[in-house]
PDB file of C-alpha atoms in Angstrom:
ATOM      1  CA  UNK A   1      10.103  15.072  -4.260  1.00 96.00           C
ATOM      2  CA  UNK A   2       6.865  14.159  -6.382  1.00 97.00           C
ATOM      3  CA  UNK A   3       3.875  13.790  -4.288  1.00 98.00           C
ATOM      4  CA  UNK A   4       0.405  12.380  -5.032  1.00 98.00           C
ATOM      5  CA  UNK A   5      -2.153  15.701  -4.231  1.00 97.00           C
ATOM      6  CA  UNK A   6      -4.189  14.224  -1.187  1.00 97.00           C
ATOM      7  CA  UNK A   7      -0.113  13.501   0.629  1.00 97.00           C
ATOM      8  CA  UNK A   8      -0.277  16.499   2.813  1.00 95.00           C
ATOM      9  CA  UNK A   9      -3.483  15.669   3.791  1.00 96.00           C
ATOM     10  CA  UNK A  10      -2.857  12.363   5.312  1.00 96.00           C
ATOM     11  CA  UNK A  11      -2.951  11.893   9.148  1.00 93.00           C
ATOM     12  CA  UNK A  12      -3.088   8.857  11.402  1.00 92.00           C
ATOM     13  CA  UNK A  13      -6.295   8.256  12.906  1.00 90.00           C
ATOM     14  CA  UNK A  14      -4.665   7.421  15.995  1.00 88.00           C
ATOM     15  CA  UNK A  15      -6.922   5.787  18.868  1.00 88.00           C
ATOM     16  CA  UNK A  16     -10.200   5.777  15.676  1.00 92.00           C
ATOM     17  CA  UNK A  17      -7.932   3.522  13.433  1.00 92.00           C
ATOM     18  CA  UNK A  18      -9.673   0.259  12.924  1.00 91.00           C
ATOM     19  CA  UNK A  19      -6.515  -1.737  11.675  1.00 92.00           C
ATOM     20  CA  UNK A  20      -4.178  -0.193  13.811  1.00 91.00           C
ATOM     21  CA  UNK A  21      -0.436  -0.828  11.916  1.00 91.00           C
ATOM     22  CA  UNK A  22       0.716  -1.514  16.037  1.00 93.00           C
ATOM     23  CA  UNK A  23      -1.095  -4.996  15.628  1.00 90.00           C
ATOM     24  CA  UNK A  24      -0.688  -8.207  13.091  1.00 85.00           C
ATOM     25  CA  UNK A  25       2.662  -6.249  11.744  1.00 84.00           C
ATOM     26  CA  UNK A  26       6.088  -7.432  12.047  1.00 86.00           C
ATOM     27  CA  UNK A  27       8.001  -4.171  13.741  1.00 93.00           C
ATOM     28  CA  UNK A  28      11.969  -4.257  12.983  1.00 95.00           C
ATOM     29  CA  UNK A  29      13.904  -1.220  14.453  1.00 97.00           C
ATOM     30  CA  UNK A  30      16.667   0.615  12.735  1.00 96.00           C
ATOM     31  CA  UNK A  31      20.007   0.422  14.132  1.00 95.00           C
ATOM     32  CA  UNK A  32      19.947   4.067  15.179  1.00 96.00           C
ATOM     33  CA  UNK A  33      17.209   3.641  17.418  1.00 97.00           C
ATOM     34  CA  UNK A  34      17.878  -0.077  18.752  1.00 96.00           C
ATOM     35  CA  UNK A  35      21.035   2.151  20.377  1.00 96.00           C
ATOM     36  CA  UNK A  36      19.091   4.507  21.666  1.00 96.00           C
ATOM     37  CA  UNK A  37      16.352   2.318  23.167  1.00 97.00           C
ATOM     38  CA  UNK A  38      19.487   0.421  24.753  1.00 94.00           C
ATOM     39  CA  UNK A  39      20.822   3.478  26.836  1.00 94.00           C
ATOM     40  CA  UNK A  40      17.579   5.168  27.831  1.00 95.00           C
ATOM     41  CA  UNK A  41      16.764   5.720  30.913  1.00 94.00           C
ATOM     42  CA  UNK A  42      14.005   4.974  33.482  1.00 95.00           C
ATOM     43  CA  UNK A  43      11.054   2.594  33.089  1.00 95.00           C
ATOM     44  CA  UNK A  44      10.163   3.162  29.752  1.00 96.00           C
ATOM     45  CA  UNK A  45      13.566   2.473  28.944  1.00 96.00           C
ATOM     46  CA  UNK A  46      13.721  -0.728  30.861  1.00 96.00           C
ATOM     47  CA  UNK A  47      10.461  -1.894  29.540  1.00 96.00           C
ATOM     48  CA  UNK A  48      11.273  -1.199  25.863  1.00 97.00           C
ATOM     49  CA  UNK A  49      14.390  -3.136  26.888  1.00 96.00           C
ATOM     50  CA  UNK A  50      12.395  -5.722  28.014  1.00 95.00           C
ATOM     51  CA  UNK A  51      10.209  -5.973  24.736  1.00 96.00           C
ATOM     52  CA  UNK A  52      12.853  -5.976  22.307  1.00 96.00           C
ATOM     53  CA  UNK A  53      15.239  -8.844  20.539  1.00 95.00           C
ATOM     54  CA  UNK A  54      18.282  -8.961  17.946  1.00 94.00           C
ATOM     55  CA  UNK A  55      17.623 -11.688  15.346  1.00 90.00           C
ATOM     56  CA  UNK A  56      19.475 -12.302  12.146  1.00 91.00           C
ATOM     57  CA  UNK A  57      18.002  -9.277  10.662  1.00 88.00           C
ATOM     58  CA  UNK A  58      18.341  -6.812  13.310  1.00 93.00           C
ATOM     59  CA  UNK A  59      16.682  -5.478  16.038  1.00 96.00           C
ATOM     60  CA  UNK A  60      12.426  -6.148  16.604  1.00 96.00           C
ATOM     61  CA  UNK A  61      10.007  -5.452  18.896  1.00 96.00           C
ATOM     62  CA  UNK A  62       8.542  -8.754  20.111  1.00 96.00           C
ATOM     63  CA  UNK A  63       4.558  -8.779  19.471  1.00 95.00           C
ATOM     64  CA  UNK A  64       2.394  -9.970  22.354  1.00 95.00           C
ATOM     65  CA  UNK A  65       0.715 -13.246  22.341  1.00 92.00           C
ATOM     66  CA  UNK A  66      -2.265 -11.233  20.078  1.00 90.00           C
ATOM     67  CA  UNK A  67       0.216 -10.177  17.641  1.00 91.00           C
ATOM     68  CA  UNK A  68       0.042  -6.299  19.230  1.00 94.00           C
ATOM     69  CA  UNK A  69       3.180  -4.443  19.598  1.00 96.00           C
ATOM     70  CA  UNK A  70       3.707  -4.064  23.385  1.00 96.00           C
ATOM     71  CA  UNK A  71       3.342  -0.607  23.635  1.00 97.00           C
ATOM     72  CA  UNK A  72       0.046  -0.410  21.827  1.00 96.00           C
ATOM     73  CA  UNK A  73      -2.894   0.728  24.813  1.00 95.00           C
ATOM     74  CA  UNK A  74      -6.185  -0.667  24.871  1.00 93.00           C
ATOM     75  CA  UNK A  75      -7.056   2.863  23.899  1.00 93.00           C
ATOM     76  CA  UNK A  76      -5.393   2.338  20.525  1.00 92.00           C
ATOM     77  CA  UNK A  77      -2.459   4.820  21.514  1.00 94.00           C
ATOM     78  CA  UNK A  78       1.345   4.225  21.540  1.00 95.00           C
ATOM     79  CA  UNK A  79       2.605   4.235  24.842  1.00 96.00           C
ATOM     80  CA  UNK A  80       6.097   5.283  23.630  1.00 96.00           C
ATOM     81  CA  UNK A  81       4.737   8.419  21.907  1.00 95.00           C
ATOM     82  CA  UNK A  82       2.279   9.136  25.150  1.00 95.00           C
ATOM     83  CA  UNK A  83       5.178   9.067  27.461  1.00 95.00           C
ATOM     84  CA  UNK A  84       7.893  10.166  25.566  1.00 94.00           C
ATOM     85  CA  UNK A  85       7.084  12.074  21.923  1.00 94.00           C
ATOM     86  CA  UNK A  86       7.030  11.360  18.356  1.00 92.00           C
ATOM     87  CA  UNK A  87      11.065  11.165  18.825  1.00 94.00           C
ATOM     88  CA  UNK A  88      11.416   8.361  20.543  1.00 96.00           C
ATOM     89  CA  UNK A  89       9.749   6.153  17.649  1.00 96.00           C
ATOM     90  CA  UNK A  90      11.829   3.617  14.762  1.00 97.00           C
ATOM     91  CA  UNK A  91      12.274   5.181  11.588  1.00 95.00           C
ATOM     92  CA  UNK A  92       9.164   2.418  10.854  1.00 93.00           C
ATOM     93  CA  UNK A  93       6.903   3.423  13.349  1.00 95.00           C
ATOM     94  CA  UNK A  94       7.821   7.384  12.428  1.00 94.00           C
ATOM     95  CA  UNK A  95       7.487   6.758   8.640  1.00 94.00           C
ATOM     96  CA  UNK A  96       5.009   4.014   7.887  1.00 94.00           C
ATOM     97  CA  UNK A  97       2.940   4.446   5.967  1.00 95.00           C
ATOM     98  CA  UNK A  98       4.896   6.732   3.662  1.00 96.00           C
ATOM     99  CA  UNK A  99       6.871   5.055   1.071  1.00 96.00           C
ATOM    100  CA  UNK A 100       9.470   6.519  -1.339  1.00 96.00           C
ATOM    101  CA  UNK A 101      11.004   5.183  -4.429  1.00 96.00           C
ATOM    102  CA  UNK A 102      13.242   6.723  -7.028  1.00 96.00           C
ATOM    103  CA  UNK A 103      13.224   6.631 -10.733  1.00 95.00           C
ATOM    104  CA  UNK A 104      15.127   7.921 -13.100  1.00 93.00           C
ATOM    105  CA  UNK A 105      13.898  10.377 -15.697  1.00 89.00           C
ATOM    106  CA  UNK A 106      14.600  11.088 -19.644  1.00 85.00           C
ATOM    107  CA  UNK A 107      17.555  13.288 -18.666  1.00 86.00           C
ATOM    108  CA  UNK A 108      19.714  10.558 -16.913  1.00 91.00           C
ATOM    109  CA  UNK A 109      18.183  12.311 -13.433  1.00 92.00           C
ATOM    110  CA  UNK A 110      16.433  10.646 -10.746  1.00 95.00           C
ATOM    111  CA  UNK A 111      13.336  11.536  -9.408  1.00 95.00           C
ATOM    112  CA  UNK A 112      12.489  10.967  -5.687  1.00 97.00           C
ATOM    113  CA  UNK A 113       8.590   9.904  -5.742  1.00 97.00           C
ATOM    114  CA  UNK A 114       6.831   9.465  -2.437  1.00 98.00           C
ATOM    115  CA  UNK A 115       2.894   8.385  -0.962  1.00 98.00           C
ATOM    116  CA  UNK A 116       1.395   6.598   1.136  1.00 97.00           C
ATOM    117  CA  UNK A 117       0.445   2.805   1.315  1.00 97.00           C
ATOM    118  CA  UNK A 118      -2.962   2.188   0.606  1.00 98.00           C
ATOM    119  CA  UNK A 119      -2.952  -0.575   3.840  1.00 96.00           C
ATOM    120  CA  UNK A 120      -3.730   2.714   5.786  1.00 96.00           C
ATOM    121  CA  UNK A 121      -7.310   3.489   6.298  1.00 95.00           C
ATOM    122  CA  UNK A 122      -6.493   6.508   6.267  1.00 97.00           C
ATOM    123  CA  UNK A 123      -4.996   6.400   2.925  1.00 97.00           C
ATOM    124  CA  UNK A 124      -7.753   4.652   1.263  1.00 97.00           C
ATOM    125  CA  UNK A 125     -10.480   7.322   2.542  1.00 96.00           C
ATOM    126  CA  UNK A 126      -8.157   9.733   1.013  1.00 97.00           C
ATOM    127  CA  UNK A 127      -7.356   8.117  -2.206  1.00 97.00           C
ATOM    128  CA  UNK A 128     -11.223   7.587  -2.589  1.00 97.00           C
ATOM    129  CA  UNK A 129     -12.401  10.526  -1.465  1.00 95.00           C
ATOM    130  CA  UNK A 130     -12.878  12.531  -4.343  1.00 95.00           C
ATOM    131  CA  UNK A 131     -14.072  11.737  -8.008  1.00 96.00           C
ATOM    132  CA  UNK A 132     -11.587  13.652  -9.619  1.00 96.00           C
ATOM    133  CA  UNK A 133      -8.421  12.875 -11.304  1.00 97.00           C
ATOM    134  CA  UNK A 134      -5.374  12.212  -8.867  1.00 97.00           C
ATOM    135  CA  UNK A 135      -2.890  15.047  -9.931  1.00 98.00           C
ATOM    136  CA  UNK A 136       0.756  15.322  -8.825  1.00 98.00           C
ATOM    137  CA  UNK A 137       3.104  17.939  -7.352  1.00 97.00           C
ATOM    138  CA  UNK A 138       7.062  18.367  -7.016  1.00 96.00           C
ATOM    139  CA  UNK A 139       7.187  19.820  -3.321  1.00 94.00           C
ATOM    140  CA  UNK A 140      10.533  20.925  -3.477  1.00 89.00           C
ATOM    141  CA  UNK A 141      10.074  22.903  -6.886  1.00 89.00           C
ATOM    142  CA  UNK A 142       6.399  24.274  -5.940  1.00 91.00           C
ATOM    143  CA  UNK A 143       5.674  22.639  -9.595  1.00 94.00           C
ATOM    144  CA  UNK A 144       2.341  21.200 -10.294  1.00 95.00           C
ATOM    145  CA  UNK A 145       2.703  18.358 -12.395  1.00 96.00           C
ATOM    146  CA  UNK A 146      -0.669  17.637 -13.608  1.00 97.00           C
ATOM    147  CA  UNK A 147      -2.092  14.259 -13.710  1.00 98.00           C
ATOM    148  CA  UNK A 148      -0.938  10.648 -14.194  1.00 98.00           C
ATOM    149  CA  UNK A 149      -0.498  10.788 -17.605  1.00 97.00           C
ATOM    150  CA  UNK A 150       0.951  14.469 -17.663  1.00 97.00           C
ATOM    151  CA  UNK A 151       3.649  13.465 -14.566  1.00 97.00           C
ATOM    152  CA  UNK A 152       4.953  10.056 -16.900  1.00 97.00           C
ATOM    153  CA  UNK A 153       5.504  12.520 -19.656  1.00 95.00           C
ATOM    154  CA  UNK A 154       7.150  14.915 -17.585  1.00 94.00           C
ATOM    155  CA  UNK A 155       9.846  11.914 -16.512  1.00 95.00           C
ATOM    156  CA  UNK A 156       9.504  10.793 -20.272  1.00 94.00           C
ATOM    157  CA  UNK A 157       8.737   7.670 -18.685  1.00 93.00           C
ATOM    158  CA  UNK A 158       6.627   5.713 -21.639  1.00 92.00           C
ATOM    159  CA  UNK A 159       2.674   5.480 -21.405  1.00 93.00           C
ATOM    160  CA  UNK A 160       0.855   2.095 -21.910  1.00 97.00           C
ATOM    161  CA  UNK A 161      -0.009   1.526 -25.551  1.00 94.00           C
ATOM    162  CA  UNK A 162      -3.401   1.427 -24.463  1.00 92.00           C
ATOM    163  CA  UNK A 163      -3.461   4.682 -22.812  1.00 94.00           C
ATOM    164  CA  UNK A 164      -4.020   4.788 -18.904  1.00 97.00           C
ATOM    165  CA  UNK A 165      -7.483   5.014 -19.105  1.00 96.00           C
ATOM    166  CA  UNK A 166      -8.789   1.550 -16.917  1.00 97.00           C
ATOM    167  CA  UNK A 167     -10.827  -0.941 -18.748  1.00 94.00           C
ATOM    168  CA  UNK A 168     -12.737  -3.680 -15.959  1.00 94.00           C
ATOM    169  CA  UNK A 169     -12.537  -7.019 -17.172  1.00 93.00           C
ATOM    170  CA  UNK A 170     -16.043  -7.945 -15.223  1.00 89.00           C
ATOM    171  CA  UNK A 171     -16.192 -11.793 -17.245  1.00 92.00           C
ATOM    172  CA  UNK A 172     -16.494 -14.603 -15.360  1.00 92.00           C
ATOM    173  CA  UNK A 173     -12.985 -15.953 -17.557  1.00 93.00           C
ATOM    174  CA  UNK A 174     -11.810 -13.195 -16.899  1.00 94.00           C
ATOM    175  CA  UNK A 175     -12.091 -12.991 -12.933  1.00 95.00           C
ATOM    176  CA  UNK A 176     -11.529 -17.049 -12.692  1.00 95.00           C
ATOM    177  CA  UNK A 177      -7.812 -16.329 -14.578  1.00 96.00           C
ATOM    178  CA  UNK A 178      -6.783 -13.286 -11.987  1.00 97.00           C
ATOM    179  CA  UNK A 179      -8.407 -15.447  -9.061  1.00 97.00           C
ATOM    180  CA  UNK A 180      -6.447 -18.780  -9.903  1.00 97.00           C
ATOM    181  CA  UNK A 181      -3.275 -15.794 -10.287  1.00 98.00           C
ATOM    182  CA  UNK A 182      -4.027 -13.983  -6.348  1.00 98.00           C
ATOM    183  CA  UNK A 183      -4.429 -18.036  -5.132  1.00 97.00           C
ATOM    184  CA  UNK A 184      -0.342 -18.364  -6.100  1.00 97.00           C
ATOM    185  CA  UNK A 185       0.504 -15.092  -3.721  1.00 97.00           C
ATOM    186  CA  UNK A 186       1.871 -15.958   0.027  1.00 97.00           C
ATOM    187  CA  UNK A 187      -1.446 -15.504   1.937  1.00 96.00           C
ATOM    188  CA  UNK A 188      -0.916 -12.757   4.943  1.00 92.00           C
ATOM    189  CA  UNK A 189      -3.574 -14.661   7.394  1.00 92.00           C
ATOM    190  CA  UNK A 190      -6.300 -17.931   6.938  1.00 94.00           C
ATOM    191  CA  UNK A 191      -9.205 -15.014   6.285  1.00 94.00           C
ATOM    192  CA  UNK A 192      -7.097 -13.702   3.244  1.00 96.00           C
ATOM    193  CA  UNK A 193      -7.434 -17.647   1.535  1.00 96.00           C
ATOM    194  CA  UNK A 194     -11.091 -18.312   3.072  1.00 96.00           C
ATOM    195  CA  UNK A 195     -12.226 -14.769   1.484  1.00 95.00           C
ATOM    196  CA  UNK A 196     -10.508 -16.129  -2.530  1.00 96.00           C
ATOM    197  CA  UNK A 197     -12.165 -18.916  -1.875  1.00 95.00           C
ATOM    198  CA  UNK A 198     -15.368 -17.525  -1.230  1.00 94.00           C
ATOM    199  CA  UNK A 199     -15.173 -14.979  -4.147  1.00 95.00           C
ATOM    200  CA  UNK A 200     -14.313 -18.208  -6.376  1.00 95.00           C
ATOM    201  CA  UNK A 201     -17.388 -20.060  -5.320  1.00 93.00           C
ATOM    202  CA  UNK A 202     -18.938 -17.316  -6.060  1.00 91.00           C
ATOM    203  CA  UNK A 203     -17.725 -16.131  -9.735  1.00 92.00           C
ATOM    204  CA  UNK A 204     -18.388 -19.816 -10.436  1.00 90.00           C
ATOM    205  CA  UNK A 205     -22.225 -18.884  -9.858  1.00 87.00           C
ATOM    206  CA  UNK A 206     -22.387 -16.460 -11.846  1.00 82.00           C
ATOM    207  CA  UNK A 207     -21.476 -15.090 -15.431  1.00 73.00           C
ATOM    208  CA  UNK A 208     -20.763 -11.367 -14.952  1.00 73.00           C
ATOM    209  CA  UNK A 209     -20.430  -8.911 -12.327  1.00 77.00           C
ATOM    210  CA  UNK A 210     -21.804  -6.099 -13.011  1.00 77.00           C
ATOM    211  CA  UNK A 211     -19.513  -2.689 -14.463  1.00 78.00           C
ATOM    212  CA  UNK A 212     -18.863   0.237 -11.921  1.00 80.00           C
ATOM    213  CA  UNK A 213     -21.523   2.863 -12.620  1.00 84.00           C
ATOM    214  CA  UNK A 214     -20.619   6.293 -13.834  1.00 84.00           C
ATOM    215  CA  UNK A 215     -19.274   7.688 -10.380  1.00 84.00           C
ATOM    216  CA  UNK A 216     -17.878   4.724  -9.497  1.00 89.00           C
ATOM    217  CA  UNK A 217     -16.137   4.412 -12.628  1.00 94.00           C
ATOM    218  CA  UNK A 218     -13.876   7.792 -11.512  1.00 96.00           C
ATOM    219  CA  UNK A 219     -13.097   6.377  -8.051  1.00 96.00           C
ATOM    220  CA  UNK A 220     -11.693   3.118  -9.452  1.00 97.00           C
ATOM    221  CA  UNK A 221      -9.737   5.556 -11.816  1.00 98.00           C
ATOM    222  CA  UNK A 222      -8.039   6.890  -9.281  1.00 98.00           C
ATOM    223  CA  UNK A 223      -7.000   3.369  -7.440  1.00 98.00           C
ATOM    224  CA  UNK A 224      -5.972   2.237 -10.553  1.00 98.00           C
ATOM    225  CA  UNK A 225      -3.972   5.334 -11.155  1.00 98.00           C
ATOM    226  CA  UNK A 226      -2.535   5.233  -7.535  1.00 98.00           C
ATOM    227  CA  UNK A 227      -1.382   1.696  -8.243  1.00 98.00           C
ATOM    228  CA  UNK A 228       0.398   2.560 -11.072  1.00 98.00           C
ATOM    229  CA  UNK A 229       2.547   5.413  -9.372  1.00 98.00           C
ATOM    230  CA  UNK A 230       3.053   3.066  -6.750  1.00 98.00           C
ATOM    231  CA  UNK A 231       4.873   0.844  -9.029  1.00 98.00           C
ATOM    232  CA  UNK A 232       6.761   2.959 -11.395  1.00 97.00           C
ATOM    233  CA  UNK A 233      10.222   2.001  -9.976  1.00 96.00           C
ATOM    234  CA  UNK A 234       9.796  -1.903  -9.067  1.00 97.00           C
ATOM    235  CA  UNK A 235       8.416  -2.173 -12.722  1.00 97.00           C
ATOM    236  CA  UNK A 236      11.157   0.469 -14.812  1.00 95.00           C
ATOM    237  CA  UNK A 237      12.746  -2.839 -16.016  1.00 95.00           C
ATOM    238  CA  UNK A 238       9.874  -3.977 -18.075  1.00 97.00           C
ATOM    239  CA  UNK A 239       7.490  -2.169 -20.673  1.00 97.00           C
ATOM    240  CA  UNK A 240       4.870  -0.223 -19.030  1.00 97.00           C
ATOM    241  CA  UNK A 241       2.328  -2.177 -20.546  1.00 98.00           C
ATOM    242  CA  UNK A 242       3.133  -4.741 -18.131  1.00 98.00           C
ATOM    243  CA  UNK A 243       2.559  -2.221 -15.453  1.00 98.00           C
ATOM    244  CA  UNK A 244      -0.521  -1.102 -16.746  1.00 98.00           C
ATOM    245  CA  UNK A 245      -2.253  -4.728 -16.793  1.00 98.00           C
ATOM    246  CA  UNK A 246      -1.235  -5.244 -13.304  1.00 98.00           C
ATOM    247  CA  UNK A 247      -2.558  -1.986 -12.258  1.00 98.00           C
ATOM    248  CA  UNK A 248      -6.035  -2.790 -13.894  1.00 98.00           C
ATOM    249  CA  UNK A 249      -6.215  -6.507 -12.862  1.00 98.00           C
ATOM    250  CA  UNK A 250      -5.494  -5.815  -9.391  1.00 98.00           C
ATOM    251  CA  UNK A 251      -8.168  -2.554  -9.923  1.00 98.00           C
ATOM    252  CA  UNK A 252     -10.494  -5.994 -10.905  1.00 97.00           C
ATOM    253  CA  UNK A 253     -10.081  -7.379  -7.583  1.00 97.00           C
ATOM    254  CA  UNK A 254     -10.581  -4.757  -5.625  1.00 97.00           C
ATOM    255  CA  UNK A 255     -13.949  -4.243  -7.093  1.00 95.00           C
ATOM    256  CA  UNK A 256     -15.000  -7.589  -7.487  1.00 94.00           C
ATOM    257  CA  UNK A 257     -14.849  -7.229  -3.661  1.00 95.00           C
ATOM    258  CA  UNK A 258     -15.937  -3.954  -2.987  1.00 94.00           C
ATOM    259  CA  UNK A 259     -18.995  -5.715  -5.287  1.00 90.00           C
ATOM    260  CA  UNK A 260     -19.284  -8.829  -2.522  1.00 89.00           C
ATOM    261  CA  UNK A 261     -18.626  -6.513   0.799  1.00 91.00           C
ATOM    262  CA  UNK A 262     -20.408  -3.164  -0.205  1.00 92.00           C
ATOM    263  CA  UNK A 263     -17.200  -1.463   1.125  1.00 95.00           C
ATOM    264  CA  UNK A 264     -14.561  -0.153  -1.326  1.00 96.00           C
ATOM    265  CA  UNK A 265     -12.291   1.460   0.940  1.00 97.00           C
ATOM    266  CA  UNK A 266     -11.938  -1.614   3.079  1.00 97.00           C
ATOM    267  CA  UNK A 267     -11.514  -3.646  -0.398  1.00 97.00           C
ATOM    268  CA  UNK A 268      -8.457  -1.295  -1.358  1.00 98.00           C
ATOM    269  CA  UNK A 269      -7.076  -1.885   2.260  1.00 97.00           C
ATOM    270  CA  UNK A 270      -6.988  -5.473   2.503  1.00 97.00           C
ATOM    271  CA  UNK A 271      -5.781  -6.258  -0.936  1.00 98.00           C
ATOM    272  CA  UNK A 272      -2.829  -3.616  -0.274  1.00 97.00           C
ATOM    273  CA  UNK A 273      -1.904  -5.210   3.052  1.00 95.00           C
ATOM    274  CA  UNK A 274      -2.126  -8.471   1.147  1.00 95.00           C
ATOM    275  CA  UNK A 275      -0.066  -7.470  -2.127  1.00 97.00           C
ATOM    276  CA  UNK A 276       1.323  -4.063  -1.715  1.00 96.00           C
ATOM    277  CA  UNK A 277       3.033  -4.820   1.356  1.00 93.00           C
ATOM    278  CA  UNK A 278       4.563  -7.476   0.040  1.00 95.00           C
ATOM    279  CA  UNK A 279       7.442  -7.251  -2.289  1.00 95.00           C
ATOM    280  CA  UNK A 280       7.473 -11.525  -2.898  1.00 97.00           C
ATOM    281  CA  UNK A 281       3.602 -10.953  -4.100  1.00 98.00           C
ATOM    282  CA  UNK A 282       3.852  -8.257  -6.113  1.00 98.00           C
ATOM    283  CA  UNK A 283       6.702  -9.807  -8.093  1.00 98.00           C
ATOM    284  CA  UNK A 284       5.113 -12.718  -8.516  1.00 98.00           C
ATOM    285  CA  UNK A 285       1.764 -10.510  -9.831  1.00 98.00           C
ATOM    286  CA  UNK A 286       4.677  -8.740 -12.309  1.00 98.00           C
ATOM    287  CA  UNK A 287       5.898 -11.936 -13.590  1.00 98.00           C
ATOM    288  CA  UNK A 288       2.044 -13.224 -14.354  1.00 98.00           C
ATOM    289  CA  UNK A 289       1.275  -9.801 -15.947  1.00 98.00           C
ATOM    290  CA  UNK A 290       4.295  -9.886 -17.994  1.00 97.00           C
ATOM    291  CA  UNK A 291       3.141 -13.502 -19.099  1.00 97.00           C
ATOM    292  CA  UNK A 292      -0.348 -12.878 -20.348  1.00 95.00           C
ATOM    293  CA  UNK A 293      -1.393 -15.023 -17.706  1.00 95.00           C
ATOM    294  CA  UNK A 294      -4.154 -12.419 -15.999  1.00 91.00           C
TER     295      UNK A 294
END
């Protein structure tokens, strides 16, 4: 499996997470477990029992009247894991926020390629903790693969004519065209379309925002590079350069506001839980960057 270099590194902050994934977050449960929670034992197994429902799609837990899963503890802990262990979790609870995604390389072979969602706060004080270039690794092999541009010629997957090298469009045209493009995505709460809005109002005050500085400039390398990974098997069916301006115009929103809020890892965050968590959105961002329109 191909790995991003900060992977191992991840770790749930637990109780210290400010945007717990146990709250707002619609929690289905494999089959595997749904069984299991239906023929275990003792209170917890009668109160999972009690918090859980089969609907079209399966089994769920069924959120509070706050949106919280049941078992989250005003200390920010799982009450399932406290009393019982890491085992007794769904295969969402256990894996979130790891993803995984296969594509297939020049030889006819596919490639397992895994991370973590950038909704995690954990994950976006990773991605952004270093200036450096985000380099890759095959676990299973021990095989460093080198960096972004080294790992797509290593799956002789085709580079962006352009290079991957991110370019900020900071014009007001261009921030009104990829604003009037994030207005057309499913909104994930009333904050999400009161903060466009807001950044609307304000572009229309204003001719430029200003260009990342020098260090900056590395750290929005990297998200731009992590969103492009991310992406590499929803967007095999279309020429990378279609990947590559949907990696940099979604880079352009994140920093347009990072540039309003003063806080760039929260600004990665919200725009993942927004568009990378949602597979309607980003193929609606795909179709718009395939079409010139951003």
């Amino acid at each position: 499996m191909i790995l991003p270099d900060f992977y191992d590194r991840f770790q749930c902050k637990a109780g210290a997470c400010q945007h717990t994934c146990c709250r707002g977050w619609e929690i289905d449960i494999d089959d595997v477990t749904a069984d299991v929670y239906q023929h275990l034992d003792g209170p917890l197994g009668e109160a999972i029992r009690q918090h859980i429902a089969e609907g079209p799609e399966g089994w769920h837990f069924c959120l509070t009247a706050d949106g919280n899963c049941p078992f989250l503890r005003p200390d920010g802990l799982c009450r399932l894991i406290r009393e019982s262990g890491d085992d007794i979790l769904c295969d969402i609870c256990a894996l979130h926020p790891r993803f995984f995604q296969v594509v297939t390389d020049g030889n006819g072979q596919d490639r397992e390629l895994g991370g973590v969602g950038l909704c995690c706060e954990a994950t976006a004080g990773l991605l952004l903790s270093s200036p450096s270039p985000i380099t890759f690794y095959d676990k299973e092999r021990g095989q460093s693969l080198g960096t972004l541009a080294q790992l797509l010629d290593a799956l002789d997957y085709p580079a962006p004519s352009a290079g991957l090298v991110y370019q900020p469009d900071t014009t007001k045209k261009g921030h009104e065209r990829l604003l009037a493009v994030l207005s057309r995505t499913e909104p994930i709460d009333d904050a999400w379309t009161a903060g466009l809005k807001a950044l609307q109002a304000r572009i229309a005050s204003t001719e430029k925002v200003a260009a990342p500085d020098p260090e900056q400039a590395k750290r929005y390398q990297r998200v731009y590079d992590y969103l492009f990974y991310r992406q590499l098997e929803s967007f095999a069916d279309v020429p990378s350069d279609v990947l590559a301006t949907y990696a940099a115009r979604n880079t352009d929103f994140i920093g347009l506001a990072a540039a309003v809020t003063g806080n760039l890892p929260e600004a990665v965050r919200r725009w993942s839980e927004q568009i990378e968590y949602d597979t309607d959105n980003v193929a609606l961002l795909k179709e718009a960057a395939a079409a010139g329109e951003f």
